mmCIF file with all atom_site columns, C-alpha atoms in Angstrom:
data_model
loop_
_atom_site.group_PDB
_atom_site.id
_atom_site.type_symbol
_atom_site.label_atom_id
_atom_site.label_alt_id
_atom_site.label_comp_id
_atom_site.label_asym_id
_atom_site.label_entity_id
_atom_site.label_seq_id
_atom_site.pdbx_PDB_ins_code
_atom_site.Cartn_x
_atom_site.Cartn_y
_atom_site.Cartn_z
_atom_site.occupancy
_atom_site.B_iso_or_equiv
_atom_site.pdbx_formal_charge
_atom_site.auth_seq_id
_atom_site.auth_comp_id
_atom_site.auth_asym_id
_atom_site.auth_atom_id
_atom_site.pdbx_PDB_model_num
ATOM 1  C CA . MET A 1 1  ? -5.093  -9.031  -17.153 1.00 49.00 ? 10  MET A CA 1
ATOM 2  C CA . ASN A 1 2  ? -4.356  -12.650 -17.970 1.00 74.00 ? 11  ASN A CA 1
ATOM 3  C CA . SER A 1 3  ? -1.631  -13.478 -15.465 1.00 88.00 ? 12  SER A CA 1
ATOM 4  C CA . SER A 1 4  ? -1.338  -11.233 -12.426 1.00 91.00 ? 13  SER A CA 1
ATOM 5  C CA . LEU A 1 5  ? 0.447   -11.018 -9.117  1.00 93.00 ? 14  LEU A CA 1
ATOM 6  C CA . LEU A 1 6  ? -1.384  -9.617  -6.101  1.00 95.00 ? 15  LEU A CA 1
ATOM 7  C CA . LEU A 1 7  ? 0.659   -8.629  -3.035  1.00 96.00 ? 16  LEU A CA 1
ATOM 8  C CA . ALA A 1 8  ? -0.404  -6.904  0.178   1.00 96.00 ? 17  ALA A CA 1
ATOM 9  C CA . SER A 1 9  ? 1.981   -4.868  2.315   1.00 95.00 ? 18  SER A CA 1
ATOM 10 C CA . GLY A 1 10 ? 0.202   -5.861  5.526   1.00 93.00 ? 19  GLY A CA 1
ATOM 11 C CA . MET A 1 11 ? -1.064  -4.028  8.574   1.00 88.00 ? 20  MET A CA 1
ATOM 12 C CA . ALA A 1 12 ? 0.399   -3.491  12.022  1.00 84.00 ? 21  ALA A CA 1
ATOM 13 C CA . PRO A 1 13 ? -1.056  -6.122  14.368  1.00 87.00 ? 22  PRO A CA 1
ATOM 14 C CA . LEU A 1 14 ? -3.236  -4.964  17.238  1.00 85.00 ? 23  LEU A CA 1
ATOM 15 C CA . ARG A 1 15 ? -1.541  -5.266  20.612  1.00 89.00 ? 24  ARG A CA 1
ATOM 16 C CA . ASN A 1 16 ? -4.431  -4.304  22.879  1.00 89.00 ? 25  ASN A CA 1
ATOM 17 C CA . GLY A 1 17 ? -7.268  -1.803  22.761  1.00 82.00 ? 26  GLY A CA 1
ATOM 18 C CA . ASP A 1 18 ? -6.078  0.864   20.354  1.00 78.00 ? 27  ASP A CA 1
ATOM 19 C CA . VAL A 1 19 ? -2.344  0.132   20.618  1.00 81.00 ? 28  VAL A CA 1
ATOM 20 C CA . HIS A 1 20 ? -0.594  -1.551  17.702  1.00 78.00 ? 29  HIS A CA 1
ATOM 21 C CA . TYR A 1 21 ? 2.723   -3.310  17.413  1.00 86.00 ? 30  TYR A CA 1
ATOM 22 C CA . PRO A 1 22 ? 5.168   -1.579  15.053  1.00 86.00 ? 31  PRO A CA 1
ATOM 23 C CA . PHE A 1 23 ? 4.431   -2.117  11.377  1.00 84.00 ? 32  PHE A CA 1
ATOM 24 C CA . ARG A 1 24 ? 6.725   -4.347  9.313   1.00 91.00 ? 33  ARG A CA 1
ATOM 25 C CA . VAL A 1 25 ? 6.125   -4.484  5.593   1.00 93.00 ? 34  VAL A CA 1
ATOM 26 C CA . ASP A 1 26 ? 5.660   -7.879  3.935   1.00 96.00 ? 35  ASP A CA 1
ATOM 27 C CA . SER A 1 27 ? 9.009   -8.979  2.473   1.00 96.00 ? 36  SER A CA 1
ATOM 28 C CA . ASP A 1 28 ? 7.598   -9.933  -0.942  1.00 96.00 ? 37  ASP A CA 1
ATOM 29 C CA . PHE A 1 29 ? 5.722   -6.639  -1.240  1.00 95.00 ? 38  PHE A CA 1
ATOM 30 C CA . PHE A 1 30 ? 8.897   -4.734  -0.387  1.00 94.00 ? 39  PHE A CA 1
ATOM 31 C CA . ALA A 1 31 ? 10.972  -6.741  -2.861  1.00 94.00 ? 40  ALA A CA 1
ATOM 32 C CA . TRP A 1 32 ? 8.563   -5.930  -5.720  1.00 92.00 ? 41  TRP A CA 1
ATOM 33 C CA . THR A 1 33 ? 7.921   -2.270  -4.859  1.00 91.00 ? 42  THR A CA 1
ATOM 34 C CA . GLY A 1 34 ? 10.702  -1.008  -2.604  1.00 90.00 ? 43  GLY A CA 1
ATOM 35 C CA . LEU A 1 35 ? 7.972   0.682   -0.540  1.00 90.00 ? 44  LEU A CA 1
ATOM 36 C CA . ASP A 1 36 ? 7.577   0.458   3.227   1.00 88.00 ? 45  ASP A CA 1
ATOM 37 C CA . ILE A 1 37 ? 3.895   1.433   3.308   1.00 88.00 ? 46  ILE A CA 1
ATOM 38 C CA . GLU A 1 38 ? 1.116   0.035   5.469   1.00 88.00 ? 47  GLU A CA 1
ATOM 39 C CA . GLY A 1 39 ? -2.221  -1.066  4.046   1.00 89.00 ? 48  GLY A CA 1
ATOM 40 C CA . ALA A 1 40 ? -1.263  -1.089  0.366   1.00 93.00 ? 49  ALA A CA 1
ATOM 41 C CA . ILE A 1 41 ? -2.002  -3.720  -2.263  1.00 96.00 ? 50  ILE A CA 1
ATOM 42 C CA . LEU A 1 42 ? 0.002   -4.159  -5.459  1.00 96.00 ? 51  LEU A CA 1
ATOM 43 C CA . LEU A 1 43 ? -1.538  -5.598  -8.617  1.00 96.00 ? 52  LEU A CA 1
ATOM 44 C CA . HIS A 1 44 ? 1.141   -6.476  -11.175 1.00 94.00 ? 53  HIS A CA 1
ATOM 45 C CA . ASP A 1 45 ? 0.257   -7.658  -14.688 1.00 92.00 ? 54  ASP A CA 1
ATOM 46 C CA . MET A 1 46 ? 2.869   -10.267 -15.566 1.00 90.00 ? 55  MET A CA 1
ATOM 47 C CA . THR A 1 47 ? 2.279   -9.845  -19.305 1.00 90.00 ? 56  THR A CA 1
ATOM 48 C CA . THR A 1 48 ? 2.421   -6.050  -19.679 1.00 91.00 ? 57  THR A CA 1
ATOM 49 C CA . GLN A 1 49 ? 4.436   -5.356  -16.486 1.00 91.00 ? 58  GLN A CA 1
ATOM 50 C CA . GLU A 1 50 ? 1.821   -2.726  -15.567 1.00 92.00 ? 59  GLU A CA 1
ATOM 51 C CA . GLN A 1 51 ? 1.616   -2.042  -11.843 1.00 94.00 ? 60  GLN A CA 1
ATOM 52 C CA . ILE A 1 52 ? -1.294  -0.586  -9.914  1.00 95.00 ? 61  ILE A CA 1
ATOM 53 C CA . LEU A 1 53 ? -0.926  0.328   -6.254  1.00 95.00 ? 62  LEU A CA 1
ATOM 54 C CA . PHE A 1 54 ? -4.132  0.452   -4.239  1.00 95.00 ? 63  PHE A CA 1
ATOM 55 C CA . PHE A 1 55 ? -4.003  2.421   -1.015  1.00 89.00 ? 64  PHE A CA 1
ATOM 56 C CA . ASP A 1 56 ? -5.999  5.044   0.821   1.00 80.00 ? 65  ASP A CA 1
ATOM 57 C CA . GLU A 1 57 ? -4.487  8.479   1.272   1.00 74.00 ? 66  GLU A CA 1
ATOM 58 C CA . PRO A 1 58 ? -4.276  9.128   5.046   1.00 69.00 ? 67  PRO A CA 1
ATOM 59 C CA . ASP A 1 59 ? -6.393  11.945  6.470   1.00 71.00 ? 68  ASP A CA 1
ATOM 60 C CA . ASN A 1 60 ? -4.889  14.701  8.634   1.00 72.00 ? 69  ASN A CA 1
ATOM 61 C CA . GLN A 1 61 ? -5.922  13.001  11.886  1.00 71.00 ? 70  GLN A CA 1
ATOM 62 C CA . LYS A 1 62 ? -4.047  9.815   10.952  1.00 67.00 ? 71  LYS A CA 1
ATOM 63 C CA . ARG A 1 63 ? -1.002  11.859  9.939   1.00 66.00 ? 72  ARG A CA 1
ATOM 64 C CA . ILE A 1 64 ? -0.888  13.564  13.330  1.00 68.00 ? 73  ILE A CA 1
ATOM 65 C CA . TRP A 1 65 ? -1.875  10.781  15.735  1.00 69.00 ? 74  TRP A CA 1
ATOM 66 C CA . GLU A 1 66 ? -0.375  7.796   13.964  1.00 66.00 ? 75  GLU A CA 1
ATOM 67 C CA . SER A 1 67 ? 2.678   9.549   12.481  1.00 64.00 ? 76  SER A CA 1
ATOM 68 C CA . ILE A 1 68 ? 1.864   8.342   8.979   1.00 63.00 ? 77  ILE A CA 1
ATOM 69 C CA . ARG A 1 69 ? 4.551   9.685   6.688   1.00 66.00 ? 78  ARG A CA 1
ATOM 70 C CA . TRP A 1 70 ? 3.450   8.505   3.241   1.00 71.00 ? 79  TRP A CA 1
ATOM 71 C CA . ASP A 1 71 ? 1.129   9.899   0.620   1.00 74.00 ? 80  ASP A CA 1
ATOM 72 C CA . THR A 1 72 ? 0.918   9.875   -3.168  1.00 81.00 ? 81  THR A CA 1
ATOM 73 C CA . SER A 1 73 ? 3.653   12.480  -3.646  1.00 81.00 ? 82  SER A CA 1
ATOM 74 C CA . ILE A 1 74 ? 6.085   10.536  -1.446  1.00 81.00 ? 83  ILE A CA 1
ATOM 75 C CA . LEU A 1 75 ? 5.322   7.331   -3.356  1.00 84.00 ? 84  LEU A CA 1
ATOM 76 C CA . ARG A 1 76 ? 6.193   9.132   -6.599  1.00 85.00 ? 85  ARG A CA 1
ATOM 77 C CA . LYS A 1 77 ? 9.436   10.475  -5.093  1.00 84.00 ? 86  LYS A CA 1
ATOM 78 C CA . ALA A 1 78 ? 10.268  6.913   -3.972  1.00 84.00 ? 87  ALA A CA 1
ATOM 79 C CA . GLY A 1 79 ? 10.133  5.869   -7.610  1.00 84.00 ? 88  GLY A CA 1
ATOM 80 C CA . PHE A 1 80 ? 6.740   4.182   -8.002  1.00 87.00 ? 89  PHE A CA 1
ATOM 81 C CA . SER A 1 81 ? 5.667   4.960   -11.560 1.00 88.00 ? 90  SER A CA 1
ATOM 82 C CA . GLY A 1 82 ? 2.479   2.886   -11.876 1.00 91.00 ? 91  GLY A CA 1
ATOM 83 C CA . GLN A 1 83 ? -1.086  3.935   -11.247 1.00 92.00 ? 92  GLN A CA 1
ATOM 84 C CA . ILE A 1 84 ? -2.113  4.763   -7.678  1.00 91.00 ? 93  ILE A CA 1
ATOM 85 C CA . LEU A 1 85 ? -5.776  4.183   -6.863  1.00 92.00 ? 94  LEU A CA 1
ATOM 86 C CA . PRO A 1 86 ? -7.940  3.977   -3.712  1.00 91.00 ? 95  PRO A CA 1
ATOM 87 C CA . ARG A 1 87 ? -8.271  0.475   -2.258  1.00 90.00 ? 96  ARG A CA 1
ATOM 88 C CA . SER A 1 88 ? -12.011 0.550   -2.890  1.00 91.00 ? 97  SER A CA 1
ATOM 89 C CA . GLU A 1 89 ? -11.304 0.250   -6.644  1.00 92.00 ? 98  GLU A CA 1
ATOM 90 C CA . LEU A 1 90 ? -9.421  -3.053  -6.313  1.00 93.00 ? 99  LEU A CA 1
ATOM 91 C CA . VAL A 1 91 ? -12.610 -5.132  -6.592  1.00 92.00 ? 100 VAL A CA 1
ATOM 92 C CA . SER A 1 92 ? -13.380 -3.740  -10.052 1.00 92.00 ? 101 SER A CA 1
ATOM 93 C CA . TYR A 1 93 ? -9.963  -4.895  -11.293 1.00 87.00 ? 102 TYR A CA 1
ATOM 94 C CA . LEU A 1 94 ? -10.414 -8.402  -9.923  1.00 86.00 ? 103 LEU A CA 1
ATOM 95 C CA . SER A 1 95 ? -13.844 -9.096  -11.370 1.00 74.00 ? 104 SER A CA 1
#
């Protein structure tokens, strides 16, 4: 990738202890992806227009206790057509 754009959706800020403020997606991330998803990172190749979304699929405990409503299938239904990879793979794309 010669010229790339890297955008993070953000995380809900910690209020106290284990309580978080409500999540609000970063405006630039939302404008590029149309996704309201916490903890995701978009890598967009400006030359090829290829998009890769890095995010970690939530486990069942997070789905229940934190009411997480997104996963890979929902991202596809929302219209994201690029690659979807775990966040741990981002470093290999940046080096």
